[in-house]
Coordinates of C-alpha atoms in Angstrom, one line a residue:
X26 CA 143.6 122.4 183.3
X27 CA 143.1 124.6 186.4
X28 CA 144.1 128.2 186.1
X29 CA 146.5 127.9 188.9
X30 CA 148.2 124.9 187.4
X31 CA 148.6 126.5 184.0
X32 CA 150.4 129.5 185.9
X33 CA 152.6 127.4 187.8
X34 CA 153.7 125.5 184.7
X35 CA 154.2 128.6 182.6
X36 CA 156.2 129.9 185.5
X37 CA 158.3 126.6 185.7
X38 CA 158.8 126.8 181.8
X39 CA 160.1 130.2 182.0
X40 CA 162.6 129.4 184.6
X41 CA 163.5 126.3 182.6
X42 CA 163.8 128.1 179.3
X43 CA 165.5 131.2 180.5
X44 CA 167.6 129.6 183.1
X45 CA 168.6 126.5 181.5
X46 CA 169.1 127.8 178.1
X47 CA 172.1 130.3 178.6
X48 CA 172.5 131.2 174.9
X49 CA 171.3 134.7 174.2
X50 CA 170.2 136.5 171.0
X51 CA 173.5 138.1 169.7
X52 CA 175.8 135.3 170.9
X53 CA 176.4 131.8 169.5
X54 CA 173.0 131.0 170.6
X55 CA 173.9 127.1 171.3
X56 CA 171.6 125.5 173.7
X57 CA 173.7 125.2 176.9
X58 CA 172.6 124.0 180.2
X59 CA 173.5 125.9 183.3
X60 CA 176.1 124.3 185.7
X61 CA 173.6 123.1 188.0
X62 CA 171.3 121.7 185.2
X63 CA 174.2 120.1 183.5
X64 CA 175.4 118.3 186.9
X65 CA 171.8 116.8 187.2
X66 CA 171.0 116.1 183.8
X67 CA 174.1 114.9 181.8
X68 CA 173.4 114.5 178.1
X69 CA 173.1 111.2 176.7
X70 CA 175.8 110.1 174.3
X71 CA 173.3 108.1 172.3
X72 CA 171.1 111.1 171.6
X73 CA 173.5 114.0 171.0
X74 CA 171.6 117.4 170.2
X75 CA 174.3 118.2 167.5
X76 CA 175.7 115.7 165.2
X77 CA 176.4 115.7 161.4
X78 CA 174.8 112.6 159.7
X79 CA 174.8 111.8 156.1
X80 CA 175.3 109.4 153.3
X81 CA 177.3 109.8 150.0
X82 CA 175.0 109.5 147.1
X83 CA 177.5 108.5 144.2
X84 CA 176.7 109.1 140.5
X85 CA 180.0 107.8 139.0
X86 CA 179.4 104.9 136.9
X87 CA 175.8 105.0 138.3
X88 CA 176.7 103.5 141.7
X89 CA 173.7 105.1 143.5
X90 CA 172.0 107.7 141.5
X91 CA 170.6 107.6 138.8
X92 CA 170.8 103.7 139.4
X93 CA 171.3 103.2 135.6
X94 CA 171.1 105.2 132.5
X95 CA 168.1 105.5 130.4
X96 CA 165.6 106.5 133.2
X97 CA 163.1 109.1 132.5
X98 CA 163.1 112.5 134.3
X99 CA 160.2 111.2 136.4
X100 CA 162.0 108.1 137.4
X101 CA 165.2 109.8 138.2
X102 CA 163.4 112.5 140.5
X103 CA 161.5 109.6 142.1
X104 CA 164.8 107.7 143.0
X105 CA 166.4 110.8 144.3
X106 CA 163.3 111.5 146.6
X107 CA 163.8 107.8 147.7
X108 CA 167.5 108.7 148.7
X109 CA 166.1 111.7 150.6
X110 CA 163.4 110.0 152.3
X111 CA 166.0 107.2 153.5
X112 CA 167.9 110.2 155.1
X113 CA 164.9 111.5 156.9
X114 CA 163.8 108.0 158.1
X115 CA 167.3 107.5 159.5
X116 CA 167.4 111.0 161.3
X117 CA 170.3 112.0 158.9
X118 CA 170.4 115.7 158.5
X119 CA 172.6 116.1 155.4
X120 CA 173.0 114.5 152.0
X121 CA 176.5 114.3 149.9
X122 CA 175.4 114.3 146.2
X123 CA 177.8 113.7 143.4
X124 CA 177.1 116.4 140.7
X125 CA 180.4 116.5 138.8
X126 CA 182.0 113.0 138.8
X127 CA 184.2 113.3 135.6
X128 CA 184.6 116.8 134.5
X129 CA 181.0 116.9 133.6
X130 CA 177.7 118.2 135.2
X131 CA 174.4 117.6 136.8
X132 CA 173.3 120.9 136.0
X133 CA 173.4 123.2 132.9
X134 CA 176.9 124.2 133.4
X135 CA 178.3 127.1 131.5
X136 CA 181.7 125.4 131.7
X137 CA 181.3 121.7 131.0
X138 CA 178.7 119.2 129.5
X139 CA 176.0 117.3 130.9
X140 CA 177.0 114.1 132.6
X141 CA 176.8 110.9 130.5
X142 CA 175.5 109.1 133.9
X143 CA 172.1 111.0 133.4
X144 CA 171.3 110.0 129.8
X145 CA 174.0 107.6 128.8
X146 CA 175.4 110.3 126.3
X147 CA 177.7 113.1 127.4
X148 CA 176.1 116.4 126.7
X149 CA 172.6 114.8 126.5
X150 CA 170.1 117.1 128.1
X151 CA 168.0 115.1 130.8
X152 CA 165.0 117.3 130.3
X153 CA 165.0 119.0 133.7
X154 CA 167.8 120.4 136.0
X155 CA 168.8 117.7 138.4
X156 CA 170.5 120.0 140.7
X157 CA 167.8 122.5 141.2
X158 CA 165.4 119.5 141.7
X159 CA 167.8 118.1 144.3
X160 CA 168.2 121.2 146.2
X161 CA 164.5 121.9 146.3
X162 CA 163.7 118.4 147.6
X163 CA 166.5 118.3 150.0
X164 CA 165.7 121.7 151.7
X165 CA 161.9 120.7 151.7
X166 CA 163.0 117.9 154.1
X167 CA 165.5 120.3 155.9
X168 CA 168.6 118.3 154.7
X169 CA 171.6 120.0 154.0
X170 CA 172.8 119.4 150.5
X171 CA 176.5 119.2 149.9
X172 CA 177.6 119.1 146.2
X173 CA 180.3 116.6 145.7
X174 CA 182.8 117.6 142.9
X175 CA 185.6 115.5 141.8
X176 CA 188.4 117.9 140.8
X177 CA 190.6 116.4 138.1
X178 CA 189.1 113.2 136.9
X179 CA 188.1 113.5 133.2
X180 CA 187.0 110.0 132.0
X181 CA 186.7 106.5 133.4
X182 CA 188.1 105.4 130.1
X183 CA 191.3 106.5 128.1
X184 CA 189.8 107.7 124.8
X185 CA 190.0 111.5 124.7
X186 CA 187.8 111.4 121.5
X187 CA 184.9 109.8 123.2
X188 CA 184.3 113.3 125.0
X189 CA 182.2 115.3 123.1
X190 CA 183.9 117.8 120.7
X191 CA 183.1 120.8 122.7
X192 CA 184.4 119.4 126.0
X193 CA 187.2 121.7 127.3
X194 CA 189.6 118.6 127.3
X195 CA 189.1 118.1 123.6
X196 CA 189.9 122.0 123.1
X197 CA 192.9 121.7 125.2
X198 CA 194.4 118.0 124.7
X199 CA 197.7 119.3 126.2
X200 CA 196.1 119.7 129.8
X201 CA 195.3 115.9 129.8
X202 CA 197.3 113.0 131.3
X203 CA 196.4 109.4 130.6
X204 CA 197.2 107.2 133.7
X205 CA 196.0 104.1 135.3
X206 CA 193.2 103.6 132.7
X207 CA 191.8 106.9 133.0
X208 CA 192.1 110.4 131.9
X209 CA 193.0 113.4 134.2
X210 CA 193.5 117.0 134.0
X211 CA 197.0 118.0 134.9
X212 CA 196.8 119.8 138.0
X213 CA 200.2 121.4 137.4
X214 CA 198.7 123.6 134.6
X215 CA 197.5 126.8 136.1
X216 CA 194.7 127.0 133.3
X217 CA 193.5 123.6 134.0
X218 CA 193.2 124.4 137.7
X219 CA 191.3 127.7 137.0
X220 CA 188.8 125.5 134.7
X221 CA 188.2 123.2 137.5
X222 CA 187.5 126.0 139.9
X223 CA 185.3 127.6 137.5
X224 CA 183.3 124.8 136.8
X225 CA 182.7 124.2 140.6
X226 CA 181.9 127.9 141.1
X227 CA 179.1 127.8 138.4
X228 CA 177.2 125.6 140.5
X229 CA 178.0 127.5 143.8
X230 CA 177.0 130.8 142.3
X231 CA 173.7 129.6 140.7
X232 CA 172.3 126.9 143.4
X233 CA 171.5 127.1 146.9
X234 CA 174.2 124.6 148.0
X235 CA 174.9 124.2 151.7
X236 CA 178.3 122.7 151.0
X237 CA 181.1 122.1 148.5
X238 CA 182.7 118.6 149.0
X239 CA 185.7 116.9 147.7
X240 CA 186.5 113.2 148.0
X241 CA 190.1 111.6 148.3
X242 CA 191.0 112.0 144.5
X243 CA 193.8 114.6 143.8
X244 CA 196.9 113.4 142.0
X245 CA 195.7 109.9 141.3
X246 CA 196.4 106.8 143.5
X247 CA 199.6 105.1 142.6
X248 CA 199.4 102.2 139.7
X249 CA 202.3 99.9 139.7
X250 CA 204.8 100.3 136.9
X251 CA 203.0 103.6 135.5
X252 CA 204.2 107.1 135.7
X253 CA 202.0 110.2 135.7
X254 CA 203.6 112.1 132.9
X255 CA 204.1 115.7 134.1
X256 CA 207.8 116.0 133.8
X257 CA 207.3 118.6 131.0
X258 CA 204.8 120.7 133.0
X259 CA 207.2 120.7 136.0
X260 CA 209.9 122.0 133.7
X261 CA 207.6 124.8 132.7
X262 CA 205.9 125.6 136.2
X263 CA 208.2 124.2 138.7
X264 CA 210.6 126.9 139.3
X265 CA 211.5 127.3 143.1
X266 CA 210.4 123.7 143.9
X267 CA 213.5 121.4 144.3
X268 CA 211.3 118.2 143.8
X269 CA 208.3 117.3 141.7
X270 CA 206.6 116.0 144.9
X271 CA 206.9 119.6 146.6
X272 CA 205.6 121.0 143.4
X273 CA 202.7 118.8 143.0
X274 CA 201.6 119.2 146.7
X275 CA 201.6 123.1 146.1
X276 CA 199.4 122.6 143.0
X277 CA 196.9 121.0 145.2
X278 CA 197.2 123.5 148.0
X279 CA 196.7 126.1 145.5
X280 CA 193.5 124.4 144.4
X281 CA 192.3 124.1 147.9
X282 CA 193.1 127.6 148.9
X283 CA 191.7 129.3 145.8
X284 CA 188.5 127.4 145.8
X285 CA 187.9 128.1 149.4
X286 CA 188.7 132.0 148.7
X287 CA 186.3 132.0 145.9
X288 CA 183.5 130.2 147.7
X289 CA 183.7 132.6 150.6
X290 CA 183.9 135.8 148.4
X291 CA 180.4 135.1 147.0
X292 CA 178.6 132.8 149.7
X293 CA 180.5 132.9 153.0
X294 CA 178.0 130.5 154.4
X295 CA 178.7 127.8 152.2
X296 CA 180.9 125.0 153.7
X297 CA 183.9 123.6 152.1
X298 CA 184.9 120.0 153.1
X299 CA 187.1 117.2 152.0
X300 CA 187.0 113.6 152.6
X301 CA 190.5 112.1 152.0
X302 CA 192.2 108.7 152.3
X303 CA 192.6 108.7 156.1
X304 CA 196.3 108.2 156.3
X305 CA 198.3 111.5 155.9
X306 CA 201.6 109.7 156.6
X307 CA 202.6 106.7 158.6
X308 CA 204.7 107.4 161.7
X309 CA 207.5 105.4 160.4
X310 CA 207.8 108.0 157.7
X311 CA 207.1 111.1 159.7
X312 CA 207.0 111.3 163.5
X313 CA 203.9 113.5 163.1
X314 CA 201.9 110.8 161.3
X315 CA 199.6 108.3 162.5
X316 CA 200.6 104.7 164.2
X317 CA 199.7 103.0 160.9
X318 CA 201.5 101.0 158.1
X319 CA 199.3 101.9 155.2
X320 CA 200.5 101.4 151.8
X321 CA 199.2 104.7 150.6
X322 CA 200.1 108.3 152.3
X323 CA 198.2 111.1 151.0
X324 CA 201.2 113.5 151.5
X325 CA 203.6 111.2 149.5
X326 CA 201.4 109.5 146.9
X327 CA 198.6 111.8 146.2
X328 CA 200.3 115.2 146.7
X329 CA 197.5 115.8 149.4
X330 CA 198.7 117.5 152.3
X331 CA 195.6 116.8 154.2
X332 CA 197.0 117.7 157.7
X333 CA 198.1 121.2 156.6
X334 CA 194.6 121.9 155.1
X335 CA 193.4 121.3 158.7
X336 CA 196.1 123.3 160.4
X337 CA 195.8 126.2 158.0
X338 CA 192.1 126.2 158.2
X339 CA 191.7 126.2 154.6
X340 CA 188.5 123.9 154.9
X341 CA 185.5 124.0 157.1
X342 CA 185.3 120.3 157.7
X343 CA 187.3 117.0 157.2
X344 CA 185.9 113.6 156.8
X345 CA 188.9 111.2 156.8
X346 CA 187.8 107.8 155.1
X347 CA 188.5 105.6 158.1
X348 CA 187.5 102.5 156.2
X349 CA 189.2 99.9 158.5
X350 CA 188.0 98.0 161.5
X351 CA 188.9 98.7 165.1
X352 CA 192.0 96.6 165.9
X353 CA 193.0 96.1 162.2
X354 CA 196.7 96.2 162.6
X355 CA 197.9 98.2 159.4
X356 CA 195.3 101.0 160.1
X357 CA 193.3 100.5 163.3
X358 CA 190.2 102.7 163.5
X359 CA 190.8 103.3 167.1
X360 CA 194.1 104.8 166.5
X361 CA 193.4 106.7 163.3
X362 CA 190.3 108.6 164.8
X363 CA 192.3 110.0 167.8
X364 CA 195.0 111.1 165.5
X365 CA 192.6 113.2 163.5
X366 CA 191.1 114.4 166.5
X367 CA 194.6 115.9 167.5
X368 CA 194.9 117.6 164.2
X369 CA 191.8 119.4 164.4
X370 CA 192.1 120.3 168.0
X371 CA 192.6 123.9 168.5
X372 CA 191.4 124.7 164.9
X373 CA 188.0 125.8 163.6
X374 CA 187.7 122.8 161.3
X375 CA 185.0 120.2 162.2
X376 CA 185.8 116.4 162.2
X377 CA 183.4 113.9 160.8
X378 CA 184.3 110.4 160.0
X379 CA 183.7 108.6 156.7
X380 CA 182.4 105.0 157.5
X381 CA 182.9 102.0 155.1
X382 CA 179.1 100.6 155.2
X383 CA 180.1 98.9 151.8
X384 CA 182.7 96.7 153.6
X385 CA 179.8 95.3 155.9
X386 CA 179.2 91.6 155.2
X387 CA 181.4 91.7 151.9
X388 CA 185.0 92.5 153.0
X389 CA 187.6 89.8 153.4
X390 CA 190.0 92.4 154.4
X391 CA 189.3 91.8 158.2
X392 CA 186.8 89.4 159.9
X393 CA 185.4 92.2 161.8
X394 CA 183.3 93.2 158.8
X395 CA 181.4 89.9 159.4
X396 CA 180.2 91.4 162.6
X397 CA 177.1 93.5 162.3
X398 CA 178.1 95.7 165.2
X399 CA 181.4 96.9 163.7
X400 CA 180.0 100.0 162.5
X401 CA 178.1 100.6 165.7
X402 CA 181.2 100.0 167.7
X403 CA 182.8 102.7 165.7
X404 CA 180.2 105.3 166.8
X405 CA 180.4 104.1 170.3
X406 CA 184.2 104.7 170.2
X407 CA 183.4 108.1 168.6
X408 CA 181.6 109.1 171.8
X409 CA 184.9 109.0 173.6
X410 CA 186.6 111.6 171.2
X411 CA 185.0 115.1 171.8
X412 CA 186.4 116.4 168.5
X413 CA 184.2 113.9 166.3
X414 CA 181.1 115.7 165.4
X415 CA 179.4 113.3 163.1
X416 CA 179.7 110.6 160.5
X417 CA 179.2 110.0 156.7
X418 CA 178.5 106.7 155.3
X419 CA 179.5 105.0 151.9
X420 CA 177.6 104.6 149.9
X421 CA 173.8 105.2 149.9
X422 CA 172.9 101.9 148.3
X423 CA 174.9 100.1 151.0
X424 CA 173.2 101.9 153.8
X425 CA 170.0 100.9 152.2
X426 CA 171.0 97.3 151.7
X427 CA 171.4 96.8 155.5
X428 CA 173.5 93.8 155.2
X429 CA 173.7 91.9 158.5
X430 CA 171.3 94.3 159.8
X431 CA 174.1 96.7 160.6
X432 CA 172.2 99.9 159.3
X433 CA 169.3 98.9 161.5
X434 CA 171.5 98.5 164.6
X435 CA 173.0 101.9 163.9
X436 CA 169.7 103.5 163.7
X437 CA 168.1 101.8 166.7
X438 CA 171.3 102.5 168.8
X439 CA 172.4 105.9 167.7
X440 CA 169.9 107.4 165.5
X441 CA 166.8 107.2 167.6
X442 CA 166.2 110.9 167.7
X443 CA 166.7 113.9 165.2
X444 CA 169.9 116.0 165.5
X445 CA 170.7 119.6 164.7
X446 CA 173.6 120.2 162.5
X447 CA 176.8 121.2 164.5
X448 CA 177.1 124.8 164.8
X449 CA 180.0 126.5 162.7
X450 CA 180.9 129.6 164.5
X451 CA 183.8 130.4 161.9
X452 CA 181.1 131.0 159.4
X453 CA 178.7 132.9 161.6
X454 CA 178.4 133.2 165.4
X455 CA 175.4 135.3 165.8
X456 CA 172.2 133.5 166.7
X457 CA 168.9 134.5 164.9
X458 CA 166.1 136.3 167.0
X459 CA 163.4 134.0 168.5
X460 CA 160.3 133.3 166.9
X461 CA 157.1 135.1 168.0
X462 CA 153.4 134.7 168.2
X463 CA 153.8 131.0 169.0
X464 CA 150.3 129.2 169.4
X465 CA 149.5 125.5 170.6
X466 CA 146.0 124.0 169.7
X467 CA 144.6 120.8 170.0
X468 CA 142.5 118.9 167.4
X469 CA 141.6 115.3 166.4
X470 CA 145.0 115.3 164.4
X471 CA 147.1 116.1 167.4
X472 CA 148.6 119.4 168.8
X473 CA 149.2 122.1 166.1
X474 CA 152.0 124.6 166.6
X475 CA 152.1 127.9 164.5
X476 CA 154.4 130.7 164.9
X477 CA 156.0 133.5 163.0
X478 CA 159.7 134.3 162.2
X479 CA 161.4 137.3 163.6
X480 CA 164.7 137.2 161.8
X481 CA 165.2 137.3 158.2
X482 CA 168.1 134.9 158.4
X483 CA 166.2 132.0 160.1
X484 CA 166.4 129.2 157.7
X485 CA 165.0 126.4 159.9
X486 CA 163.1 125.7 163.2
X487 CA 163.7 123.0 165.9
X488 CA 160.7 121.7 168.2
X489 CA 161.1 120.2 171.6
X490 CA 158.5 118.7 173.6
X491 CA 158.5 117.5 177.3
X492 CA 155.6 115.7 178.7
X493 CA 154.6 117.7 181.8
X494 CA 153.3 114.5 183.5
X495 CA 156.7 113.0 183.5
X496 CA 158.5 115.5 185.4
X497 CA 161.4 116.0 183.0
X498 CA 162.8 119.4 183.6
X499 CA 166.2 119.0 182.3
X500 CA 167.6 121.5 179.9
X501 CA 167.5 120.5 176.1
X502 CA 171.3 119.6 176.2
X503 CA 170.7 116.4 174.1
X504 CA 168.0 115.3 171.7
X505 CA 165.8 113.4 173.9
X506 CA 163.1 116.0 173.7
X507 CA 163.7 117.1 170.1
X508 CA 160.6 116.2 167.9
X509 CA 161.8 117.5 164.7
X510 CA 163.4 120.3 162.6
X511 CA 161.7 121.9 159.7
X512 CA 161.7 124.7 157.4
X513 CA 157.8 125.7 157.6
X514 CA 156.4 127.9 160.4
X515 CA 153.8 125.2 161.7
X516 CA 153.8 121.7 162.7
X517 CA 151.3 118.9 164.0
X518 CA 152.5 116.6 166.6
X519 CA 150.5 113.8 165.8
X520 CA 152.1 111.7 168.6
X521 CA 150.7 113.9 171.5
X522 CA 148.7 111.5 173.9
X523 CA 145.2 113.0 174.6
X524 CA 145.0 113.9 178.2
X525 CA 148.6 114.7 178.5
X526 CA 150.0 118.1 179.1
X527 CA 153.2 119.1 177.2
X528 CA 155.7 121.9 177.2
X529 CA 156.6 122.7 173.6
X530 CA 159.5 125.0 172.7
X531 CA 160.4 126.3 169.3
X532 CA 164.0 127.8 168.3
X533 CA 165.1 129.2 165.2
X534 CA 168.3 128.3 163.4
X535 CA 170.1 130.1 160.6
X536 CA 172.5 128.8 157.8
X537 CA 175.5 128.1 160.2
X538 CA 173.0 126.2 162.7
X539 CA 173.2 128.9 165.3
X540 CA 170.1 128.5 167.6
X541 CA 168.0 131.3 169.2
X542 CA 166.4 131.4 172.5
X543 CA 163.5 129.0 172.7
X544 CA 159.9 130.3 172.9
X545 CA 157.5 128.1 175.0
X546 CA 153.9 127.1 174.7
X547 CA 151.9 124.5 176.6
X548 CA 149.0 122.3 175.4

């Protein structure tokens, strides 16, 4: 390339990267176009720059991982790597991994026994540390790993004596309630609540988790003809609460507040998110509720005041399980999602949507689930709701099954490019410093980029590429030019076409996904 051409391209790239990228070191640092660039280059809704994308990998009763008991450590590791590789192929950027399904542990916990879903025997040592392995392998692929904990469920059966003798529930049988064919810790007993928190914090303190995640189980779902027997506990601890329902909601509120405070006290960057049943209350019950007629309302039936958790900002993100089709009369996806958008509006809480991949091609609840485009239609609808920042799919095995080709349709329509994790200024709003010493060199393998970090708080890097022969000088306000994100400080672009000249830019990102100014290189 002629020297004059190189100088012209560098000048143009400098204008692009300093003019179109308005975030500066010491600010939030998100990639933002100038008004002129934004007007001429609107972002493509199908390739957003930032979007949370994940699947739930469920361990209870071996739904996803490990797929069955009795696998060797190497087999378990290979399976888990397979789920992470699925995430990478689909341009997901996080995994929600269940590591405490029934008051047990997928790590050598100081509080609770090894999970039976690892070896088939509660307390059985699997021969390695599954959580340490999971964190390392997820981060190697630049996937966030959110540890998924079920707070109060003790056992999928009712035999307390089936738990190992040293289990805290065996030592404190007065903390246990039998209900609906399962065992639960009684949320109304303060010591039981503290033990639940201690179990979770053991993982938070000792592993590099990116998030703590709860699902929809607090007080258990109602079972016809059965009573959750906590009358004596209410009599002992319920002073000041005129009804059992108000006392129960307070018990769960205390859990949410306390675990949030304990997480932030030791690791402020760890996100705390909850994925509740999607109906807080029906509008007929409460004018603030959603336009639904669902048979379960979390406020009334699960003692989970999910709306308050958002409004009080006790959590960092919420993932309502909107497991219904658009147009489904009792609970319409296209009505519930806007309701949740209204709840998070004006708060710092992120809204992601839980998607029912498990219903595709299997559900008789609605004929819409026989349509391979149902989930894709959900994501299309989400693009009209600015507050929606991503989706999580239940569960990993159903995503992989690709029934009716629904997963393939999602991936080819909405996940053609990588995406950055949405920035969370409530955790940290200061961008890392840019990288330095960026070099681009060509070889038979492609274009190799190498750089050095400047900030100690840089945890990952984003690489953008525009083909200078194509005349694309739009700001990177979507992901059309985003090649990849990674945690190393070198990258080989094997897709570079010989004879083409490219403008690369590399940015640094921190734990809260704040992005630095870009540094350019031409090859």
